[in-house]
Coordinates of C-alpha atoms in Angstrom, one line a residue:
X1 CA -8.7 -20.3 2.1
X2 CA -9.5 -20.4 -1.8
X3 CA -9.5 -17.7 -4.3
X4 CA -13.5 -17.2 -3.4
X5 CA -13.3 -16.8 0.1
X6 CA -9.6 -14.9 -0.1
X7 CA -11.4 -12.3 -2.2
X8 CA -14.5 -12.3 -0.3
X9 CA -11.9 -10.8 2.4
X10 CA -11.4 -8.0 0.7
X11 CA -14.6 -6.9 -0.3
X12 CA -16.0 -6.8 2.9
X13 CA -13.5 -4.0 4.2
X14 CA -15.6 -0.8 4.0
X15 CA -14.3 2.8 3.4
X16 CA -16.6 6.0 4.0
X17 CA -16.6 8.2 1.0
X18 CA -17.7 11.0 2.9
X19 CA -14.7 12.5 2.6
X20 CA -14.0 12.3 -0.9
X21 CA -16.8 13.8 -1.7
X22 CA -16.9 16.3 1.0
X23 CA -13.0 18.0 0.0
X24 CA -14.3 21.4 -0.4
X25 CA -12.3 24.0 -1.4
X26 CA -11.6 26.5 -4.4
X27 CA -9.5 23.8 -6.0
X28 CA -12.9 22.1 -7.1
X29 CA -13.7 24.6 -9.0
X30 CA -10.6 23.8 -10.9
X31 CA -11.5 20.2 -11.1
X32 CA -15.2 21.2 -12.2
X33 CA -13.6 22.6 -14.7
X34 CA -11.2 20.3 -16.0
X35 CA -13.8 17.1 -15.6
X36 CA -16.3 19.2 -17.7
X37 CA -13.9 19.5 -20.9
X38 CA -12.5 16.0 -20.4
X39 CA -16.0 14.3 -20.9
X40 CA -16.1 15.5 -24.3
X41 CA -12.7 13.1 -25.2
X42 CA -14.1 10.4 -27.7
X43 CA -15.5 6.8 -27.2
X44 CA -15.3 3.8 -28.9
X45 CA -18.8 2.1 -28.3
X46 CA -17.7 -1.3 -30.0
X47 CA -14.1 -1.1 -28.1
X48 CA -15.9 -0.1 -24.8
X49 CA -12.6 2.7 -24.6
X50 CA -11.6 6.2 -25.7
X51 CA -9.9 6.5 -29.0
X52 CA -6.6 7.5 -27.8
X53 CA -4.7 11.0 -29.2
X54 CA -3.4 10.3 -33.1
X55 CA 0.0 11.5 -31.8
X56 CA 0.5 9.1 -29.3
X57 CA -1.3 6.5 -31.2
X58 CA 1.3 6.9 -33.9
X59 CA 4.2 7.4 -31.7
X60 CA 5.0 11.0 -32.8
X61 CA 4.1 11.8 -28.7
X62 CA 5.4 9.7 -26.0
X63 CA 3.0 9.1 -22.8
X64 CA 4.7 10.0 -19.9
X65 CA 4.1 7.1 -17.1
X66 CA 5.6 7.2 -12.8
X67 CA 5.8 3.7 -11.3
X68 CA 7.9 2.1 -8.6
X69 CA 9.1 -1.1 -9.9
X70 CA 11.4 -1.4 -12.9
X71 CA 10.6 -5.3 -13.3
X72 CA 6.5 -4.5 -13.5
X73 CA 7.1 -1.6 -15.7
X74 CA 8.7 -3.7 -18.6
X75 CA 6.4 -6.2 -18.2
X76 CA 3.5 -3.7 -18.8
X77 CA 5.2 -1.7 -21.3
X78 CA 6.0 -4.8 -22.9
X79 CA 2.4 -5.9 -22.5
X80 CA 0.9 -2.8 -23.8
X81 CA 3.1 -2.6 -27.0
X82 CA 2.0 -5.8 -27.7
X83 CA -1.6 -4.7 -28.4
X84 CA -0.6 -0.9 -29.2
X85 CA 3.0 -1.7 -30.9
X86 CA 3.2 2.0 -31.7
X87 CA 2.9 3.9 -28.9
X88 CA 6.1 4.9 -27.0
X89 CA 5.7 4.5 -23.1
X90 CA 8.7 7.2 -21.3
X91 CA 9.0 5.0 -18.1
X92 CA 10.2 7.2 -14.9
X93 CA 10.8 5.0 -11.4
X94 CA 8.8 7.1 -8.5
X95 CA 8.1 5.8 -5.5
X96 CA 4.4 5.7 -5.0
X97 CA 4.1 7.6 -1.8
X98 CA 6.5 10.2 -3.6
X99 CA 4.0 10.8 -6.8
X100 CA 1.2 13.3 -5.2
X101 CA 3.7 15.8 -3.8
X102 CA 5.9 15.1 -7.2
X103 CA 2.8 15.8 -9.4
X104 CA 1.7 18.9 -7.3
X105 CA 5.1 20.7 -8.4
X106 CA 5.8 19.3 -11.7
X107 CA 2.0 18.9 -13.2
X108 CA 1.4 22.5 -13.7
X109 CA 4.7 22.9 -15.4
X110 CA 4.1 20.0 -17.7
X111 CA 7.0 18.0 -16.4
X112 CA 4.6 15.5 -14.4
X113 CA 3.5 11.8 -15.4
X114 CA 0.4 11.4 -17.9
X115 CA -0.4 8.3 -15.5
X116 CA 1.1 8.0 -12.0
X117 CA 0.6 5.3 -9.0
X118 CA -0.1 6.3 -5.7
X119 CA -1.8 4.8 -2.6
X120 CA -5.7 5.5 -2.0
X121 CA -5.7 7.6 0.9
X122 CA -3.8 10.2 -1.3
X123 CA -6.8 10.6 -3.8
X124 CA -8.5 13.0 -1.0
X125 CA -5.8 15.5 -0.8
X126 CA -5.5 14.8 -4.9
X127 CA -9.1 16.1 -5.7
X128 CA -8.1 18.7 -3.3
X129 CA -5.2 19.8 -5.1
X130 CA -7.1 19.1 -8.1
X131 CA -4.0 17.0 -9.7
X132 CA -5.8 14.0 -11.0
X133 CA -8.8 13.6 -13.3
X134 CA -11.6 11.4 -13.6
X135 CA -11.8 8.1 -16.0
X136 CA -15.0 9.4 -17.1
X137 CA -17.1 6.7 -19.2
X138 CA -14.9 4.3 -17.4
X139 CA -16.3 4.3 -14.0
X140 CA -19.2 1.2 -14.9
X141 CA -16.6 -0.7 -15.5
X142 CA -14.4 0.1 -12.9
X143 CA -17.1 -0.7 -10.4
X144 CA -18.1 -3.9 -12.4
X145 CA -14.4 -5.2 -12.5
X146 CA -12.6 -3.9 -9.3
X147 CA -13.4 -5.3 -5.5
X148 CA -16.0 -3.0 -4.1
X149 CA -13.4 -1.8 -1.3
X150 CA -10.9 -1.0 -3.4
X151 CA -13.1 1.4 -6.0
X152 CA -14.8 3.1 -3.0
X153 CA -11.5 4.8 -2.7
X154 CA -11.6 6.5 -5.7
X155 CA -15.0 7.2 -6.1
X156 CA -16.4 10.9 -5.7
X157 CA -19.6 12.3 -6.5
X158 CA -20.7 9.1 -8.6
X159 CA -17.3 9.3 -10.4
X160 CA -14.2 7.6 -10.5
X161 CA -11.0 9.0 -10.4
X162 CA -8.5 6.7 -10.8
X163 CA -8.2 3.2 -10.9
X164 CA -7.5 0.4 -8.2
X165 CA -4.4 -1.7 -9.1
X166 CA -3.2 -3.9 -5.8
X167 CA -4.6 -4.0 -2.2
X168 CA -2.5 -5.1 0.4
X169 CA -1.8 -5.5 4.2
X170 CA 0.9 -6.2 6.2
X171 CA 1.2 -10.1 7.7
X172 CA 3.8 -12.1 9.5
X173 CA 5.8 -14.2 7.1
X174 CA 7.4 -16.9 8.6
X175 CA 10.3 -19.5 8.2
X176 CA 9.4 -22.9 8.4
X177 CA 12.1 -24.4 8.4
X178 CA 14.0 -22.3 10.3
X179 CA 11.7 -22.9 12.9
X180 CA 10.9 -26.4 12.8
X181 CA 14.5 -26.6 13.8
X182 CA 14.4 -24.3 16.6
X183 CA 10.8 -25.2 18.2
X184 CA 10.1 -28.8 16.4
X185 CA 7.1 -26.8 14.7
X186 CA 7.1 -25.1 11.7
X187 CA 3.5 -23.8 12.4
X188 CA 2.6 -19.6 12.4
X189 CA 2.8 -18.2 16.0
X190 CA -0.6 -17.2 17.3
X191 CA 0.6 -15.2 20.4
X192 CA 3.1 -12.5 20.4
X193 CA 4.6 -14.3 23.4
X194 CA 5.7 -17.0 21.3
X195 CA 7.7 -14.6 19.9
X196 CA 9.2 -13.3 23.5
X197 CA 9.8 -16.7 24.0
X198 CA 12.0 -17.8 21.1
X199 CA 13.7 -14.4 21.7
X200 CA 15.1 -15.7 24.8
X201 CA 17.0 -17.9 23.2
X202 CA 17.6 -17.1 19.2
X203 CA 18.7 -13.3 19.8
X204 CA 22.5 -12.7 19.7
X205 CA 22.9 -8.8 18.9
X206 CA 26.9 -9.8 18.1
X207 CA 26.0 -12.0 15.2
X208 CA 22.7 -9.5 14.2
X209 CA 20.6 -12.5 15.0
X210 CA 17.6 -11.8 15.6
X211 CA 13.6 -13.5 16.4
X212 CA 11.4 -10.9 14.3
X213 CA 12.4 -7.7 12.4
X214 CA 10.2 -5.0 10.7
X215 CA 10.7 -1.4 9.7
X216 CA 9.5 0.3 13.2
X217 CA 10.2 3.9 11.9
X218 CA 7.6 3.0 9.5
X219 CA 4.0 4.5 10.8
X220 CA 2.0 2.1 8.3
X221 CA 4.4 -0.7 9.4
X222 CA 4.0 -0.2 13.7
X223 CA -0.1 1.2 13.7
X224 CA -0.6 -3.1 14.5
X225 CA 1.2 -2.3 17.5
X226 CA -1.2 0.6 18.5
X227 CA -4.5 -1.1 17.0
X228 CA -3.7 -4.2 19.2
X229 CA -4.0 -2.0 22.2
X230 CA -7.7 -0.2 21.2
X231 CA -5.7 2.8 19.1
X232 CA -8.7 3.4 16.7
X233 CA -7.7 6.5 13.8
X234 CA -10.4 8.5 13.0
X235 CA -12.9 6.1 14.5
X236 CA -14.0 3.5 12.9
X237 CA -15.1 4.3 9.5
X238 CA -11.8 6.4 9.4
X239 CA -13.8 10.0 8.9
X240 CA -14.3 11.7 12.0
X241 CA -11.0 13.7 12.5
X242 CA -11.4 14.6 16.0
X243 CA -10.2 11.4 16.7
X244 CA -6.5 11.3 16.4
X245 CA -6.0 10.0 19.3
X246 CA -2.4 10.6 19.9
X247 CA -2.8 11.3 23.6
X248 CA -5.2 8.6 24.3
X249 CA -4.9 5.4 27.1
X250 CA -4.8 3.7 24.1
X251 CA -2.3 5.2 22.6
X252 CA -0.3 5.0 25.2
X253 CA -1.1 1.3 25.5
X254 CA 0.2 0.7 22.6
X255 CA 3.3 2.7 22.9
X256 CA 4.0 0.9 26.1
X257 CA 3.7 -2.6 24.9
X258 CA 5.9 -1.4 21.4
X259 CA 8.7 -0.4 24.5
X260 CA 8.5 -3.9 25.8
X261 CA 9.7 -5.9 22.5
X262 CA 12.8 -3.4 22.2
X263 CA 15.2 -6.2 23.1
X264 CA 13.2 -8.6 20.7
X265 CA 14.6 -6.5 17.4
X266 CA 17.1 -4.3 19.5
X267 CA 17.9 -2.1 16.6
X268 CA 17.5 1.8 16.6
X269 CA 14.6 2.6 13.9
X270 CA 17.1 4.4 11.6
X271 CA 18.5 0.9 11.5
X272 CA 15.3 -1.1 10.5
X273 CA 15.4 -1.0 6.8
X274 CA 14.2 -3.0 3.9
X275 CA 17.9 -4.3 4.1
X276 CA 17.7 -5.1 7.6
X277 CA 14.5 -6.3 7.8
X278 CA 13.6 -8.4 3.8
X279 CA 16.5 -9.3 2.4
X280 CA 18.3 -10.1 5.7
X281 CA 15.0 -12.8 6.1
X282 CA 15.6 -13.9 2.5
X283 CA 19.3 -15.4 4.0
X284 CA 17.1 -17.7 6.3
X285 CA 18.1 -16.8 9.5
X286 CA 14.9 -14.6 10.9
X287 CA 12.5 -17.0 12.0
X288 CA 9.8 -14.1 11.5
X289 CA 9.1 -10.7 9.3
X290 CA 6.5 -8.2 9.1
X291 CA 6.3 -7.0 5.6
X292 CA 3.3 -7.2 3.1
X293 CA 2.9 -8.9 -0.1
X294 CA 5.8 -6.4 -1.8
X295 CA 8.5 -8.1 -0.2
X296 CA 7.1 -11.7 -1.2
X297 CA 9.4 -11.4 -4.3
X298 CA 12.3 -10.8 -2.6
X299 CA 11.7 -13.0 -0.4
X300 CA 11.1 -16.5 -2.7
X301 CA 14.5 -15.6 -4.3
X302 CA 15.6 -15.8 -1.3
X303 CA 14.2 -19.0 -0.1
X304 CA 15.0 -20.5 -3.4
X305 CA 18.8 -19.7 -2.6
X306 CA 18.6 -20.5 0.6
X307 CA 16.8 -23.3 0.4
X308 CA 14.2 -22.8 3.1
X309 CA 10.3 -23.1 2.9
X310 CA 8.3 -20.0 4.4
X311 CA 4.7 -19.0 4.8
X312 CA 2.6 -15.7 5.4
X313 CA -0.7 -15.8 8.5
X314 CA -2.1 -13.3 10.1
X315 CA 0.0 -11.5 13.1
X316 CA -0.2 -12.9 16.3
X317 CA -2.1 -11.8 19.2
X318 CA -0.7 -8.9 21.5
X319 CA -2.1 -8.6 25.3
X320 CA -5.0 -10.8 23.8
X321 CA -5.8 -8.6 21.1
X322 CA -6.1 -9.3 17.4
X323 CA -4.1 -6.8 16.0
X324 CA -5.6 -4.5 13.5
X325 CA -3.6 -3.3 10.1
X326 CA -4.1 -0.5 7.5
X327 CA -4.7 -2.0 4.3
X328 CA -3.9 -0.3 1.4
X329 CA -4.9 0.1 -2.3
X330 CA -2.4 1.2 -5.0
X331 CA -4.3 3.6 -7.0
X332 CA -3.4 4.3 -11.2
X333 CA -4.2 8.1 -11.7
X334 CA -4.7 10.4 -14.6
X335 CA -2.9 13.7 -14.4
X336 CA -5.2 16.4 -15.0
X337 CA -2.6 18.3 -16.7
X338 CA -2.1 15.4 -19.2
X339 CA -1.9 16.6 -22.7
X340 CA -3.4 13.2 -23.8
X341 CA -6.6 12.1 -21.2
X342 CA -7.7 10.0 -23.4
X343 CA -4.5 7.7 -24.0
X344 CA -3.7 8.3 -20.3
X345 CA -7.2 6.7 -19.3
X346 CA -6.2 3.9 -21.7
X347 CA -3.1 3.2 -20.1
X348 CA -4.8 3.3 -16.5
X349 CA -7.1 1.1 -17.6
X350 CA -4.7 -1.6 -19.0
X351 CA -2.9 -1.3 -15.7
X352 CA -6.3 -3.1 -14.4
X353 CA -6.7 -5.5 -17.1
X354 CA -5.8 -9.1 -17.4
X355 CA -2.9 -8.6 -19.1
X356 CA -1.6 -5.6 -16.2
X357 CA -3.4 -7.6 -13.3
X358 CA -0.9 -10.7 -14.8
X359 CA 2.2 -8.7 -15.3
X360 CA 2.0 -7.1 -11.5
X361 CA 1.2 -10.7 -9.9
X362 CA 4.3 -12.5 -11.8
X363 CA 6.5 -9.6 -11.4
X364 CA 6.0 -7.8 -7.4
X365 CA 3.8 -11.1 -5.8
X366 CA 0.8 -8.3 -5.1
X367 CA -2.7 -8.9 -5.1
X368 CA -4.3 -7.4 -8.0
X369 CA -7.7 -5.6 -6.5
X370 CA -9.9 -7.7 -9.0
X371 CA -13.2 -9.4 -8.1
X372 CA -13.3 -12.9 -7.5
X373 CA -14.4 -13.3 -11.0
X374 CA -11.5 -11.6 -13.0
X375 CA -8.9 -12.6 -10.4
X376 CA -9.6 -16.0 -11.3
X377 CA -8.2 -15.3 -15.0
X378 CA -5.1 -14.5 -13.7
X379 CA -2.8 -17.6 -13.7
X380 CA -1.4 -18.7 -10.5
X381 CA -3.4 -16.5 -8.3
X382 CA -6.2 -19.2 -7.1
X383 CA -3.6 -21.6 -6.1
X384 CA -1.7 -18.6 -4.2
X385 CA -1.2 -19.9 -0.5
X386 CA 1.0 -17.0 0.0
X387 CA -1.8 -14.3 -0.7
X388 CA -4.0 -16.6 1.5
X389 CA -2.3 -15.5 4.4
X390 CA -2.0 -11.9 3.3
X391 CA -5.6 -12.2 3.2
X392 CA -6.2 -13.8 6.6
X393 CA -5.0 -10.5 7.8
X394 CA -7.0 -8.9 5.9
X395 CA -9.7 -10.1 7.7
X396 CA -8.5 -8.1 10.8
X397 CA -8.0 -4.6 8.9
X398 CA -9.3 -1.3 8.1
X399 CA -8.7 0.8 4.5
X400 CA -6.2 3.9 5.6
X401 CA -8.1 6.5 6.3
X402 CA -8.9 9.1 2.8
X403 CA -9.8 12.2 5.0
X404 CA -7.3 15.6 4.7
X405 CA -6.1 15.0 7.6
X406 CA -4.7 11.2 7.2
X407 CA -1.7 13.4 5.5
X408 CA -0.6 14.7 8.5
X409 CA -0.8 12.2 10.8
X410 CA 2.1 10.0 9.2
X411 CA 5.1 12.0 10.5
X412 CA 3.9 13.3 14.0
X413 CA 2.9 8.8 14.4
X414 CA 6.3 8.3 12.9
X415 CA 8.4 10.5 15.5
X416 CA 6.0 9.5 18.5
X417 CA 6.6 6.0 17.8
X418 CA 10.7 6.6 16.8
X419 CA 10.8 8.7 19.9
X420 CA 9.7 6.1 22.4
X421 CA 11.0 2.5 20.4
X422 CA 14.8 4.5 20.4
X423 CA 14.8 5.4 24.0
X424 CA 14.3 9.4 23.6
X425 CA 11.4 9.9 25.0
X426 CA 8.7 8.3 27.3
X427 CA 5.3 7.3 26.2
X428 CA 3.4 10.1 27.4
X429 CA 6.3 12.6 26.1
X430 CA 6.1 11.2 22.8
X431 CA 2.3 11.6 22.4
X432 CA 2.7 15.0 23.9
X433 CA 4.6 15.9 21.2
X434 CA 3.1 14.3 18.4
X435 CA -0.4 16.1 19.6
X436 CA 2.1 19.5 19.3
X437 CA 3.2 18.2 15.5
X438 CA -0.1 17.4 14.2
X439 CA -2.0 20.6 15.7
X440 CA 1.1 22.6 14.1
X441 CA 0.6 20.5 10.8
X442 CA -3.0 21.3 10.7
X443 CA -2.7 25.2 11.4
X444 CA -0.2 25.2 8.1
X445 CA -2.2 23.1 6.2
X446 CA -5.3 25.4 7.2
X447 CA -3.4 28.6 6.0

């Protein structure tokens, strides 16, 4: 698959923006508000960009950024300096699914990020909460320079507000040689019982040996499981939130057919970590993971110690079924509380730039969410086989759904499928309950 075609991918996954735009509440007044005085920040025709605050310019005011990687944030501090050796960056590691809850306490009091990171199907609940603002004259080239996927997520009401850094899904990466020793093929496993099969044979719980690992607790991580089996959130432009589904035949499908594999990965969910699953594949003795394009950086150290050769393809078939993943889009915001918009839309920006799409590629392995075009500037990317196979799942995904209610269907999909992969509860007793969670979730959200 080359750059072209791995791209192309990408930009055929569609996202409704229905919802963006329809997040009515007396929050948008706020935002109304807010977007209204923040057009007025100036513009530098020739530069194509605002003309950043004199104070941070100078360096008398530091801008206050929240990302999750220390490695990516040198390299784009270091980056940025370089063209704006004056301006001091004050660097804060947050986790990016931490930021919108983070920002929602600590914007209003000023303690909050000037520019924060945070996946895409936050940005509904964001405009909601009216915590991030819009990149005003930016937008045109946001929509000119971004995969068309990736900016419908931040677009609402002909404006965007924020802009798309990575997009990513999860895959199954796979240990050649590992397996070439163990089957005679080092080739991707297009059935799930290939998997079963090897299991048989490979697993020895004594020795924590094990055929596949990935974190089960994780609700983004296990949907494949549910997708495989016809589970379909929201329907399937994601926006029609009488579909949760939790107490569906499908659901339970998949929950029954997530039961089955228990004694492939026989570890309780609490137990399925980053540390269980990544780095103990980076030793070379997991013929398969399922991870996305994060972990590819742990993962080469890894196989450089090691010395083993691995790949990434699409996950295997379950019952049949092409299994269907979430992707995701990392998402660079501008705190509407920001004392300095127009240097905090600056430093979005450069997040997106060559120089930021460069610094996150060589430092994290993700996919910068550039068109074809501006991808191909970045060196290394078009010759990425690794990506390839991120983006061969890709193929078989859907954006995470943007709509209010996406934010509470994470922890009622995390305990039904805890519940039921750690021996608690049945299938149908697990989605009983998570129907109960959500429902209770939704009556406090509505409050």
């Amino acid at each position: 698959m080359k750059l072209k075609s791995m791209f192309a991918v990408f930009a055929t996954v569609s996202l409704s923006l229905g919802a963006l735009a329809g997040c009515g509440s007396s929050k948008d007044t706020a935002n109304s508000a807010k977007d209204k005085k923040k057009d007025d920040l100036p513009w530098d025709e020739q530069a194509k960009g605002y003309k950043m605050e004199e104070e941070v310019l100078n360096g008398k005011a530091p801008l206050k950024v929240w990302l999750d990687n220390d490695d990516y944030a040198n390299a784009i501090i270091e980056a940025f300096n370089a063209k704006y050796p004056k301006v001091k960056i004050e660097y804060e590691k947050v986790g990016a699914v931490d930021t919108r809850a983070k920002m929602e306490l600590d914007g209003e009091a000023g303690l909050g990020a000037d520019v924060f990171v945070q996946p895409h199907d936050g940005i509904g609940a964001s405009l909601e909460s009216a915590i991030i603002g819009p990149m005003g004259q930016y937008t045109d080239q946001i929509k000119d320079r971004f995969l068309d996927s990736s900016v419908g997520t931040v677009m609402s009401d002909g404006q965007a507000y924020g802009v798309p850094i990575s997009t990513e899904s999860v895959a199954l990466f796979y240990n050649k040689t590992l397996l070439k020793q163990l089957t005679g093929s080092d080739a991707a496993p297009t059935d799930w019982s290939q998997i079963s099969e090897l299991a048989k044979t490979y697993n020895n719980k004594k020795k924590n040996q094990w055929t596949v690992r990935w974190e089960v607790g994780n609700s983004y991580m296990s949907y494949f499981f549910l997708s495989a089996n016809g589970y379909d959130l929201f329907g399937k432009d994601g926006t029609d939130a009488s579909k949760i589904g939790f107490d569906s035949a499908e659901a339970k499908a998949g929950l029954e057919a997530l039961k089955a594999v228990r004694p492939e990965w026989d570890v309780n969910s609490a137990d399925a970590t980053n540390d269980t699953t990544t780095l103990e594949f980076a030793k070379g003795k997991t013929p398969f993971l399922i991870t996305g394009p994060w972990a590819i950086g742990d993962v080469k150290k890894g196989a450089e110690k090691n010395k083993f050769e691995f790949g990434i393809a699409q996950l295997p078939k379950i019952n049949g079924n092409q299994p269907i993943t979430f992707s995701g889009n990392q998402i660079a915001n501008v705190s509407s509380y920001s004392k300095h918009p127009a240097a905090a839309r600056v430093f979005a920006m450069f997040l997106g730039s060559k120089e930021g799409a460069e610094a996150l590629y060589k430092t994290t392995g993700k996919l910068p969410a550039l068109k074809e075009q501006y991808a191909s500037e970045v060196p290394g990317l078009s010759d990425d086989v690794l990506l390839q196979g991120v983006a061969a799942q890709a193929a078989f995904s859907k954006p995470m759904p943007s709509i209010p209610e996406m934010a509470n269907w994470w922890d009622p999909a995390k305990n039904m499928i805890v519940n039921v992969w750690d021996g608690l509860m049945s299938p149908e007793e697990a989605q009983k309950k998570a129907v109960e969670d959500f429902e209770a979730l939704q009556s406090g959200a509505g409050k």
